[in-house]
Coordinates of C-alpha atoms in Angstrom, one line a residue:
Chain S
X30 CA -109.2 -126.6 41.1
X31 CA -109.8 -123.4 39.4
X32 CA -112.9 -122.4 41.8
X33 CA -110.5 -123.0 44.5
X34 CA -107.4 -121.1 43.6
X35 CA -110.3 -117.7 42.4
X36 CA -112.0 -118.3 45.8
X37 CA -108.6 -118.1 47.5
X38 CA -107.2 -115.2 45.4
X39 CA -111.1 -113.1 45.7
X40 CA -110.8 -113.7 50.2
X41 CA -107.1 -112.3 49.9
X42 CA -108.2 -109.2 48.0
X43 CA -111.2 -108.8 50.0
X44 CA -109.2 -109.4 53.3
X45 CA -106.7 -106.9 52.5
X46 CA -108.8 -103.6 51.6
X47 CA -111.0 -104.2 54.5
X48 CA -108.3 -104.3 56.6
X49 CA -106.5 -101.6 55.7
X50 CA -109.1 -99.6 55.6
X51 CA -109.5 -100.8 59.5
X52 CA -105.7 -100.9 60.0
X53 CA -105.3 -97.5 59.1
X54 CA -106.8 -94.9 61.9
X55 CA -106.0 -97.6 64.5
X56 CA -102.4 -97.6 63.6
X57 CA -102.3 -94.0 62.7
X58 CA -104.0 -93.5 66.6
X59 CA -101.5 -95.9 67.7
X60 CA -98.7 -94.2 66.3
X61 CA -99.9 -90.5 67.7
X62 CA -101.7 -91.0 71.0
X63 CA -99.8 -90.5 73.8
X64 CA -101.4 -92.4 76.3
X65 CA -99.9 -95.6 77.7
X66 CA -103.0 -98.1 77.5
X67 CA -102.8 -97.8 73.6
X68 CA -100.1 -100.8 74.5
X69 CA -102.9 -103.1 75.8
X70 CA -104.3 -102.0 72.2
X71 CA -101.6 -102.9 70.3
X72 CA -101.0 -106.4 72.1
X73 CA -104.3 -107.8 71.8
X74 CA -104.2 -106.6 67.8
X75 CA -101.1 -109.0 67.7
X76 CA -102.0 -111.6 69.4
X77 CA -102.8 -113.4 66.2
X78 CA -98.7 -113.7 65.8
X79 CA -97.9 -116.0 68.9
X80 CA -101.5 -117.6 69.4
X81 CA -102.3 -120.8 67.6
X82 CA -104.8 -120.5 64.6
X83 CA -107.0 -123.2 66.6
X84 CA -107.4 -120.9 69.5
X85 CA -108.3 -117.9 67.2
X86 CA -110.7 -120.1 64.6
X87 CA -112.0 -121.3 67.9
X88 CA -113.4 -118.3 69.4
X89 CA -114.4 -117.1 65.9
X90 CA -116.8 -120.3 65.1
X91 CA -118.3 -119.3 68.7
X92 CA -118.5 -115.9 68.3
X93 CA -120.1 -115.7 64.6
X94 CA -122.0 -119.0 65.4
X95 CA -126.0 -119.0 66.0
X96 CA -126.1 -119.1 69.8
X97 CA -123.8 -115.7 69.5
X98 CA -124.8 -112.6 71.3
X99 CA -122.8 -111.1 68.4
X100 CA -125.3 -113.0 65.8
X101 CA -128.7 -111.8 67.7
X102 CA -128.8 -108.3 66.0
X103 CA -128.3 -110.0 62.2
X104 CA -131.4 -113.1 63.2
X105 CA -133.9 -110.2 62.3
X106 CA -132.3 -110.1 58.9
X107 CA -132.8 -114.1 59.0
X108 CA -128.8 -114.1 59.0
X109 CA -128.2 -117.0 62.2
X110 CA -124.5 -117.8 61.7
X111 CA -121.4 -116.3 59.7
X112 CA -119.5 -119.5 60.4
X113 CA -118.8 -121.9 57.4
X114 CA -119.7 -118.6 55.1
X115 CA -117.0 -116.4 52.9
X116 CA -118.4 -113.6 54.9
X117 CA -117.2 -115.6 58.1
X118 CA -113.8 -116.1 56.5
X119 CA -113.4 -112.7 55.5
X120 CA -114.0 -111.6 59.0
X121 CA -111.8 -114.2 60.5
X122 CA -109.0 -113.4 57.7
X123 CA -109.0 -109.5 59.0
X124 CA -108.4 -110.7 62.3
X125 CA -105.7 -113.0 61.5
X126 CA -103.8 -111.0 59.6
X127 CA -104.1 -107.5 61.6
X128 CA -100.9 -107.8 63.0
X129 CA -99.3 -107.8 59.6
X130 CA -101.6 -104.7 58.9
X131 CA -100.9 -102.6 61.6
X132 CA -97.2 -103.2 62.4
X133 CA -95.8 -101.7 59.3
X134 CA -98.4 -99.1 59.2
X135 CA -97.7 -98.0 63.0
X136 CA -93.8 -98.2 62.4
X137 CA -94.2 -95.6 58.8
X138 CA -96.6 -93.4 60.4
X139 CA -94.2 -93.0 63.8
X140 CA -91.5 -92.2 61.1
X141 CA -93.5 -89.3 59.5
X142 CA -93.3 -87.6 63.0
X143 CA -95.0 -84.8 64.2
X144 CA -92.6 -81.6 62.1
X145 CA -94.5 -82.3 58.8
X146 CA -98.0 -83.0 60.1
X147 CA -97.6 -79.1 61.9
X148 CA -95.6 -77.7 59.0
X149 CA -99.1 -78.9 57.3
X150 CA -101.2 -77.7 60.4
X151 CA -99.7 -73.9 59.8
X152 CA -100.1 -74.2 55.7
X153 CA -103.8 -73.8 56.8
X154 CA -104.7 -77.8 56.6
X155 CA -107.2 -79.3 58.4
X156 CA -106.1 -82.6 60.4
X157 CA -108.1 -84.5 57.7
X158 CA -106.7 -82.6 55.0
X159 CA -103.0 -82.9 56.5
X160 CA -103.4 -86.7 57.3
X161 CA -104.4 -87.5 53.0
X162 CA -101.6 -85.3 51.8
X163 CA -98.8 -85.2 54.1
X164 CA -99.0 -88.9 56.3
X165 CA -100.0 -91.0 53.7
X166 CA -97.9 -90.3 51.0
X167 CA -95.0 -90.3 53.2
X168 CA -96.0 -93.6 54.9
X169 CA -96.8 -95.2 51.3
X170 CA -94.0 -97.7 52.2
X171 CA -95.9 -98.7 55.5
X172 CA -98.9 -99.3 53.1
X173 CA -97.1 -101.3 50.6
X174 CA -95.8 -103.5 52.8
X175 CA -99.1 -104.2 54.9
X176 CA -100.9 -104.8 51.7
X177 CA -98.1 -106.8 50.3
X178 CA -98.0 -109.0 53.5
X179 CA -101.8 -109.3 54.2
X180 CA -102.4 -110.4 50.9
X181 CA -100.0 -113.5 51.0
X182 CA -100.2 -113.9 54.5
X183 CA -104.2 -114.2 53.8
X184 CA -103.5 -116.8 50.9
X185 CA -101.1 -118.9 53.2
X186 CA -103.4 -119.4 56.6
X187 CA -105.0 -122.8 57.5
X188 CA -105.9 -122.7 60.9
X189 CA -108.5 -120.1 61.3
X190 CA -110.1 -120.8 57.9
X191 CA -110.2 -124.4 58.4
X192 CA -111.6 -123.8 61.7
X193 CA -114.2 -121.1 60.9
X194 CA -114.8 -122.4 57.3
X195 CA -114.5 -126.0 57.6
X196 CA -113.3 -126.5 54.1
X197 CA -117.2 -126.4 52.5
X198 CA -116.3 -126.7 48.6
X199 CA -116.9 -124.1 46.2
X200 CA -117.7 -121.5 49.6
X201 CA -114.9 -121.8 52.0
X202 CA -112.5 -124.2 50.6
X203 CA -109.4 -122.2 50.1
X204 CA -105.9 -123.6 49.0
X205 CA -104.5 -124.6 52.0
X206 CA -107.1 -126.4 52.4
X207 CA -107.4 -128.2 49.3
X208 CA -104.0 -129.4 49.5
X209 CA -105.0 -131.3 52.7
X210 CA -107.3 -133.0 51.6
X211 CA -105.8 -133.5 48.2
X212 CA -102.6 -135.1 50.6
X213 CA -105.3 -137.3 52.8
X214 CA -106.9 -138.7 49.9
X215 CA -103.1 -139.4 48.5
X216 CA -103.0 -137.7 45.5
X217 CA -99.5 -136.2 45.6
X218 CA -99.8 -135.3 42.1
X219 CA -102.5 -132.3 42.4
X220 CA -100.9 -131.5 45.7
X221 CA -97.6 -130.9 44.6
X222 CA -99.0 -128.7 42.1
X223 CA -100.9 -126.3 44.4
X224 CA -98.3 -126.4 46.9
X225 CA -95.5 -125.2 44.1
X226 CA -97.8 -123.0 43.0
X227 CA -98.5 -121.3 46.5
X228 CA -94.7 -121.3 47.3
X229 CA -93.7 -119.6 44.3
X230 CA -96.5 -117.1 44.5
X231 CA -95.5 -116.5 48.1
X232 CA -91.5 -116.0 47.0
X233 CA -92.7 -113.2 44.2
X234 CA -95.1 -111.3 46.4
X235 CA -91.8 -111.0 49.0
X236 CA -89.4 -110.4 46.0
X237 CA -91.6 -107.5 44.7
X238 CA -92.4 -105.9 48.2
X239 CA -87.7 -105.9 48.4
X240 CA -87.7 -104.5 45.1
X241 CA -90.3 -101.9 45.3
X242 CA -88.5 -101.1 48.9
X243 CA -85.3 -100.2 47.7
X244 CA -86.3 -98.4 45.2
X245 CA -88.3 -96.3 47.4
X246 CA -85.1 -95.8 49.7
X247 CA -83.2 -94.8 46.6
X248 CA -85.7 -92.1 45.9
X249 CA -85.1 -90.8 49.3
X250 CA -88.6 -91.6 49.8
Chain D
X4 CA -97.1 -45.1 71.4
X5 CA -95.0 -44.9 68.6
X6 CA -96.0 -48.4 66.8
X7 CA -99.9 -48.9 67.1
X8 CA -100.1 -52.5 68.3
X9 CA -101.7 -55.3 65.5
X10 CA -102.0 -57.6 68.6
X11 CA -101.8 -58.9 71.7
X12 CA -100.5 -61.9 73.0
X13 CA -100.8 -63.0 76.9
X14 CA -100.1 -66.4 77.7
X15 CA -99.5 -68.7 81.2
X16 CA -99.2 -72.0 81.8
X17 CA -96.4 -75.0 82.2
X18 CA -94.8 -76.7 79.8
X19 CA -92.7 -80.0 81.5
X20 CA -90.2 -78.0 84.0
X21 CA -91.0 -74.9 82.5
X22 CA -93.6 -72.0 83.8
X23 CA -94.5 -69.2 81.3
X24 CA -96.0 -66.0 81.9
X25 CA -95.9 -63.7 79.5
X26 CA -97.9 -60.7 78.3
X27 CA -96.6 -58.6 75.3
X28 CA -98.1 -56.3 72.2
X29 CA -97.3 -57.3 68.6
X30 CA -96.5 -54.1 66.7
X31 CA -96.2 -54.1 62.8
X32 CA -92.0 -54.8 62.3
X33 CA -90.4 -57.2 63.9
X34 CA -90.3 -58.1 67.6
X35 CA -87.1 -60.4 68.7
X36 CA -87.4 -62.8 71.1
X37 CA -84.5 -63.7 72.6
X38 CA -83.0 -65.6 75.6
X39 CA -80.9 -68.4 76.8
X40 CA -81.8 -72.1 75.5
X41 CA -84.3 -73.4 77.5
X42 CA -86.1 -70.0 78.5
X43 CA -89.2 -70.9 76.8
X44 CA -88.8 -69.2 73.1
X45 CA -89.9 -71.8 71.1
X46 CA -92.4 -73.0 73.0
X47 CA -93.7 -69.3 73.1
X48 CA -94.2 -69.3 69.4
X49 CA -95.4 -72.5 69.2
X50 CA -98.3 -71.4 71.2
X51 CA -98.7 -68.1 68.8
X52 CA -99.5 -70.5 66.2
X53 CA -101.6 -73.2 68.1
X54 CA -99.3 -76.0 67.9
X55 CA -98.9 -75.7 72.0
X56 CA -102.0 -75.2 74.1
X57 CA -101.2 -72.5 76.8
X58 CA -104.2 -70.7 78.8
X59 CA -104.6 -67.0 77.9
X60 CA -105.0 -64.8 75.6
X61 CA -103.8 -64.4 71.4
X62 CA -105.3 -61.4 69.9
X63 CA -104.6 -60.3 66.5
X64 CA -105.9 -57.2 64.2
X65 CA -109.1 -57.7 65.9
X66 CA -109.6 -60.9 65.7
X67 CA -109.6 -63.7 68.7
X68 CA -106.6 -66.2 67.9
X69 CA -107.9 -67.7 71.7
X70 CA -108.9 -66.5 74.9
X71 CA -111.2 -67.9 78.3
X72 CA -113.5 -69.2 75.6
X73 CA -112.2 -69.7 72.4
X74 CA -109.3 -71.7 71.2
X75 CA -108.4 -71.5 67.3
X76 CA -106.2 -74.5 66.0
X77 CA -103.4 -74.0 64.5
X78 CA -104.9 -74.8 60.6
X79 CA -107.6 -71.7 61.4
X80 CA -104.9 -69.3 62.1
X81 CA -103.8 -67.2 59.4
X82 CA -99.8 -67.4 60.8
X83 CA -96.5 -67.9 58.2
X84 CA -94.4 -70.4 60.4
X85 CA -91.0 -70.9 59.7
X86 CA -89.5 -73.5 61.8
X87 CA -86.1 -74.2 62.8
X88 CA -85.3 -77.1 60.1
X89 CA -87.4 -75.7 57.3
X90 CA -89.8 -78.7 57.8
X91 CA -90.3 -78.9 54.1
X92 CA -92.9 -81.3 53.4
X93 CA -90.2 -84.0 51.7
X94 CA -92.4 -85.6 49.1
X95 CA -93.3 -82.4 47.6
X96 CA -90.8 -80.6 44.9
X97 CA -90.1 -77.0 45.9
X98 CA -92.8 -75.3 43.5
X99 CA -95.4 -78.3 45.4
X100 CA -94.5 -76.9 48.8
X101 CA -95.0 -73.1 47.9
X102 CA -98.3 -74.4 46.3
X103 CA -99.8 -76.6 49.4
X104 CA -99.9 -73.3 51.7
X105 CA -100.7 -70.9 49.1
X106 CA -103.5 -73.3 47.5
X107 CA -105.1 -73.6 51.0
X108 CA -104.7 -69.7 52.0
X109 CA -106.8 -68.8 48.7
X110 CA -104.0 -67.1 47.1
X111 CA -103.5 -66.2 43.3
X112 CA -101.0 -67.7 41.5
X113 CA -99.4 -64.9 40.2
X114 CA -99.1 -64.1 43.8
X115 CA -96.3 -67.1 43.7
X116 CA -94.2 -65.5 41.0
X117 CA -94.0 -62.3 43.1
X118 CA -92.7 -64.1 46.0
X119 CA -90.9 -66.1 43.8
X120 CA -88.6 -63.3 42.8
X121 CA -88.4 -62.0 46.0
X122 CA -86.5 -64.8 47.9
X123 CA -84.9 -65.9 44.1
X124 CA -86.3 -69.0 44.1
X125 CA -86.9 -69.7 40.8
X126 CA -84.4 -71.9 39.9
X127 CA -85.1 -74.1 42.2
X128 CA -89.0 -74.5 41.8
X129 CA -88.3 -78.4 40.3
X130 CA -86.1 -79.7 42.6
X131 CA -87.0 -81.9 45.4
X132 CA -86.5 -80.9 48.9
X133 CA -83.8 -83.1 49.4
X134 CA -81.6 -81.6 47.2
X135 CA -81.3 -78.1 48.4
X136 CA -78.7 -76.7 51.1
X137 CA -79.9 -75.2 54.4
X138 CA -79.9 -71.6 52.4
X139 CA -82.8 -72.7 50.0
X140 CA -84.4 -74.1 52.3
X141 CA -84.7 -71.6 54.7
X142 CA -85.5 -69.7 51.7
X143 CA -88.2 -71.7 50.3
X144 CA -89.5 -71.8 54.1
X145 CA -90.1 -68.2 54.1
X146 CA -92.0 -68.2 50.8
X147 CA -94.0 -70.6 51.9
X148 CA -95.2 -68.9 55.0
X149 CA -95.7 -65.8 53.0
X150 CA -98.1 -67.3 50.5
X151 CA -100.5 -68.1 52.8
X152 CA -101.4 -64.8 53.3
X153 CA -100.2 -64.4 57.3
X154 CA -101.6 -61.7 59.8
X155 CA -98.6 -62.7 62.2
X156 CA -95.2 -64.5 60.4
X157 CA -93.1 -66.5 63.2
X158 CA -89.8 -67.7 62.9
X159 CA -88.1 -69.7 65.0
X160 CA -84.3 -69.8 64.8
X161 CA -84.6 -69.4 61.1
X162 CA -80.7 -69.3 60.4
X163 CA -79.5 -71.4 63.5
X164 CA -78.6 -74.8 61.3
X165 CA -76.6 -72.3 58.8
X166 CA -73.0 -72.1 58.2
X167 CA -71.8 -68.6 58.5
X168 CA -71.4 -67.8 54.6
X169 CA -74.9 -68.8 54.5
X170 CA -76.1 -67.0 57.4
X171 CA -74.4 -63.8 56.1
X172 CA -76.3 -64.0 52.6
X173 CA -79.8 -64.3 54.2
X174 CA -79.8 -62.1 56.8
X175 CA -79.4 -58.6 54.7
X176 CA -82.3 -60.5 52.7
X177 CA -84.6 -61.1 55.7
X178 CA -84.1 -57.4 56.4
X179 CA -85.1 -56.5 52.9
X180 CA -87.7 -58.8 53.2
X181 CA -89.2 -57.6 56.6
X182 CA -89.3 -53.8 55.8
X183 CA -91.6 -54.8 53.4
X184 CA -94.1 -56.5 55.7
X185 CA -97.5 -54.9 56.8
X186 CA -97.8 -57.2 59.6
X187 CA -96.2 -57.9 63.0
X188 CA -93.5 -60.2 62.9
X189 CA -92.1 -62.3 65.5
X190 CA -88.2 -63.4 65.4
X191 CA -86.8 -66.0 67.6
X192 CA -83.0 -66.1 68.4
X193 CA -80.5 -66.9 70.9
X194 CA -78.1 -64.7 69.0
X195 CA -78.3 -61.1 70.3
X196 CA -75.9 -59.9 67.1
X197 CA -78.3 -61.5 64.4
X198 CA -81.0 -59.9 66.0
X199 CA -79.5 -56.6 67.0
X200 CA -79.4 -56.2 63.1
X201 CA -83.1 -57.2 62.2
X202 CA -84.4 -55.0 64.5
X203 CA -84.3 -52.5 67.4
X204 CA -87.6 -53.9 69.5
X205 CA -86.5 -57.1 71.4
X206 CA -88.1 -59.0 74.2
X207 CA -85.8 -61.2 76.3
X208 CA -87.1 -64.3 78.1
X209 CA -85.8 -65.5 81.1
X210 CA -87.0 -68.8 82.0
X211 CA -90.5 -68.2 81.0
X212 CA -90.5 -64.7 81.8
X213 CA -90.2 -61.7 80.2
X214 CA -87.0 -59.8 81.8
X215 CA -87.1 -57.0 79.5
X216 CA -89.4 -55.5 76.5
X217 CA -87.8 -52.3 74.7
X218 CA -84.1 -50.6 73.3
X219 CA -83.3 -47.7 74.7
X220 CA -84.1 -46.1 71.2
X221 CA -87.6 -47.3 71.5
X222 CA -87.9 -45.9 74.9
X223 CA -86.9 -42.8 73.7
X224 CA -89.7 -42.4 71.5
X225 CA -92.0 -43.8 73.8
X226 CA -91.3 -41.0 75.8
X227 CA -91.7 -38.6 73.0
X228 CA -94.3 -35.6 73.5
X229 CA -95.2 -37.2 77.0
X230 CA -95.7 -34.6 80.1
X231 CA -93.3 -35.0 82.8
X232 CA -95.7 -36.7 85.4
X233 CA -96.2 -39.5 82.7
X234 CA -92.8 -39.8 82.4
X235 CA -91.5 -39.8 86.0
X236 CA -94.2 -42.5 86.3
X237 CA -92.5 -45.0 83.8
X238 CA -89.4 -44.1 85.2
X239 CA -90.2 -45.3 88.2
X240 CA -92.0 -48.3 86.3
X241 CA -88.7 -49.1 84.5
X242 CA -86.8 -48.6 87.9
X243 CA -88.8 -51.0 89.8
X244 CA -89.3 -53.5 87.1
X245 CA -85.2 -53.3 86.0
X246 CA -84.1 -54.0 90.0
X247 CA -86.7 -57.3 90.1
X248 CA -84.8 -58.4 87.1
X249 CA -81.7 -57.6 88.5
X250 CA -82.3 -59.6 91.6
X251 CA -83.5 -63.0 89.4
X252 CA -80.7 -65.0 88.5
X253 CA -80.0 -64.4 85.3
X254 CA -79.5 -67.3 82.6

């Protein structure tokens, strides 16, 4: 139970500081470029909301499977598949959850607008410079909330890791998962304690994102 | 000439409906630039500072701002900017603004304080931006731009968002302020009075155009010590060039 529950909480924390790392410049070009086919962009990175986890898990397992073109470069490192491996999941997690990545970090760097990110421009810093100092402290909201919500939305999937994972104990076997089988082998007892557990953790982690909100409007921020 | 220029600035393209063509020296003091709302000011001064690509030519105390070959962006500029709303960087307290410029341009510290006193600012060096009045920030704009050491300070409708209390506090201060300036300044406003008393030498743009470039005091010592060939010539210049305006429909 315990193995479970850390495996869960380790893919959640690895899932959400690759992805923001990834998240970032693509919402941060999303948010400045002006050209019109960053739309196709921004559709096919949420997807994951309105397709089934199947169809997503599904083209994972082929695409990280052994008979990938994607796989061919890793066979020389004698790596054939990613499916049923953390690694797999952790890849399959990013791509899940991008949506709730990007969104909020598109929507708080649109909000910083272009005045500060010139104001910057003429106190002599570089984009770079200008893009750590002035966009992403004033977009720290947008970051909060992506973290915040790829975290628990990470924790809560089924779908994609079941599909991509298949639920190998002790590797792959996450929560959700657990409480499947735990429900298919009856024991509502064990069950009902994960499945508490993961709705209470899901109901602080959207409490604290509210409360560290409104604080952050009350600063003005 | 009676000012030596510090620079030269000669700039074409389109901006949306807008065509500019413009080609102008930058003495040290401040220029005006004036015109009607949608004549191209702003955008003009945008493209001083690099924040607006226009083809041409930005020259300033001998060094190459941009030309055929070269385009400096804005960071690389040394320009003060002082833009319309302040655009105060909002999660910065006042003394945190004046620092992020002046940091960056290489400047002392103790080059803060002077500044400092200059524009009065130091009772508000803690406060956030958000709780100062258009005044101090305007204020604290100024001093910003100046502590990053600028070869060319722009401002762009600096006092438009002001009441008129306001208004009439800074603007004997911007005077002050300019006279004691060793560079060129440039000074955009629609409002002929508050710029008849910042300075005598005013441009006026007329969609995209320059329509006219010098006071009549100016002129004068133009002329100054000139033979009278030279100065039947410009007369003739000013003739010619004052009739084409004449016959543009003015905005």
């Amino acid at each position: 139970m315990f193995e479970v529950v850390r495996l869960t909480l380790t893919l959640a924390a690895v899932t959400t500081v690759l992805l923001l790392l990834v998240a970032t410049p693509l919402a941060w070009w999303l948010a400045r470029s002006p050209s019109w086919w960053k739309e196709v962009v921004a559709a096919v990175t949420s997807l994951p909301l309105v397709l089934p986890p199947t169809v997503l898990g599904f083209y994972l397992l082929v695409a990280l499977g052994p008979d990938s073109p994607l796989m061919a470069p890793l066979h020389v490192f004698g790596v054939r598949t990613l499916a049923f491996t953390f690694t797999g999941l952790v890849i399959g997690s990013i791509f899940y959850s991008m949506p709730f990545a990007v969104q909020p970090l598109r929507t708080a760097f649109e909000a910083v607008g272009r005045e500060p990110m010139e104001a910057a421009a003429t106190l002599r810093a570089s984009p770079l410079d200008a893009f750590f100092t002035v966009a992403v402290p004033l977009a720290r909201r947008g970051f909060l909330s992506a973290a915040v919500l790829v975290f628990a939305h990470t924790i809560g999937e089924f779908g994609v890791v079941l599909m991509i994972g298949g639920g190998v104990p002790g590797r792959t076997e996450v929560v959700s998962i657990r409480i499947y089988q735990l429900v298919e082998a009856l024991q509502y007892g064990q069950a009902h304690a994960l499945a508490a557990g993961l709705a209470a953790f899901a109901f602080i982690s959207l409490l604290v994102l509210f409360l560290i909100d409104r604080r952050f409007s009350r600063l003005g921020a | 000439m009676s000012t030596a220029a510090a620079g030269e600035v000669r700039l074409q393209g389109r901006v949306g409906a807008l065509a500019i063509d413009v080609a102008f020296g930058l003495p040290v003091g401040v220029t005006a630039l004036t015109g009607p709302s949608g004549s191209g000011k702003s955008t003009l001064l945008r493209a001083m500072a690099g924040l607006e690509r226009l083809d041409g030519a930005v020259r300033l105390a001998g060094e190459v701002w941009q030309d055929e070959a070269h385009f400096l962006p804005p960071h690389r500029r040394p320009v003060g900017y002082v833009f319309q709303h302040a655009a105060l960087l909002p999660h910065l307290s006042v003394r945190r603004n004046l620092d992020y410029g002046r940091r960056r341009a290489g400047m002392e510290a103790h080059e803060l304080d002077h500044v400092v006193a200059l524009l009065a600012l130091e009772p508000l060096l803690q406060r956030a931006t958000s709780r100062l009045s258009g005044g101090e920030r305007q204020r604290v704009a100024i001093a910003r731009a100046l502590l990053t050491r600028p070869h060319l300070l722009l401002l762009d409708e600096p006092l438009s968002g002001l009441d008129v209390e306001a208004k009439a506090e800074l603007l004997p201060q911007l005077r002050g302020l300019f006279s004691q300036l060793a560079i060129p300044v440039v000074y955009v406003s629609h409002d002929r009075e508050e710029v008849g008393r910042l300075t005598d030498t005013t441009l006026v743009l007329e969609a995209g155009r320059l329509a006219s470039a010098a006071s009549p005091a100016a002129l004068a010592a133009e002329l100054a010590g000139r033979s009278r060939a030279e100065i039947e010539a410009l007369a003739l210049a000013a003739i010619h060039a004052g009739l084409s305006t004449a016959r543009r429909p003015s905005g």
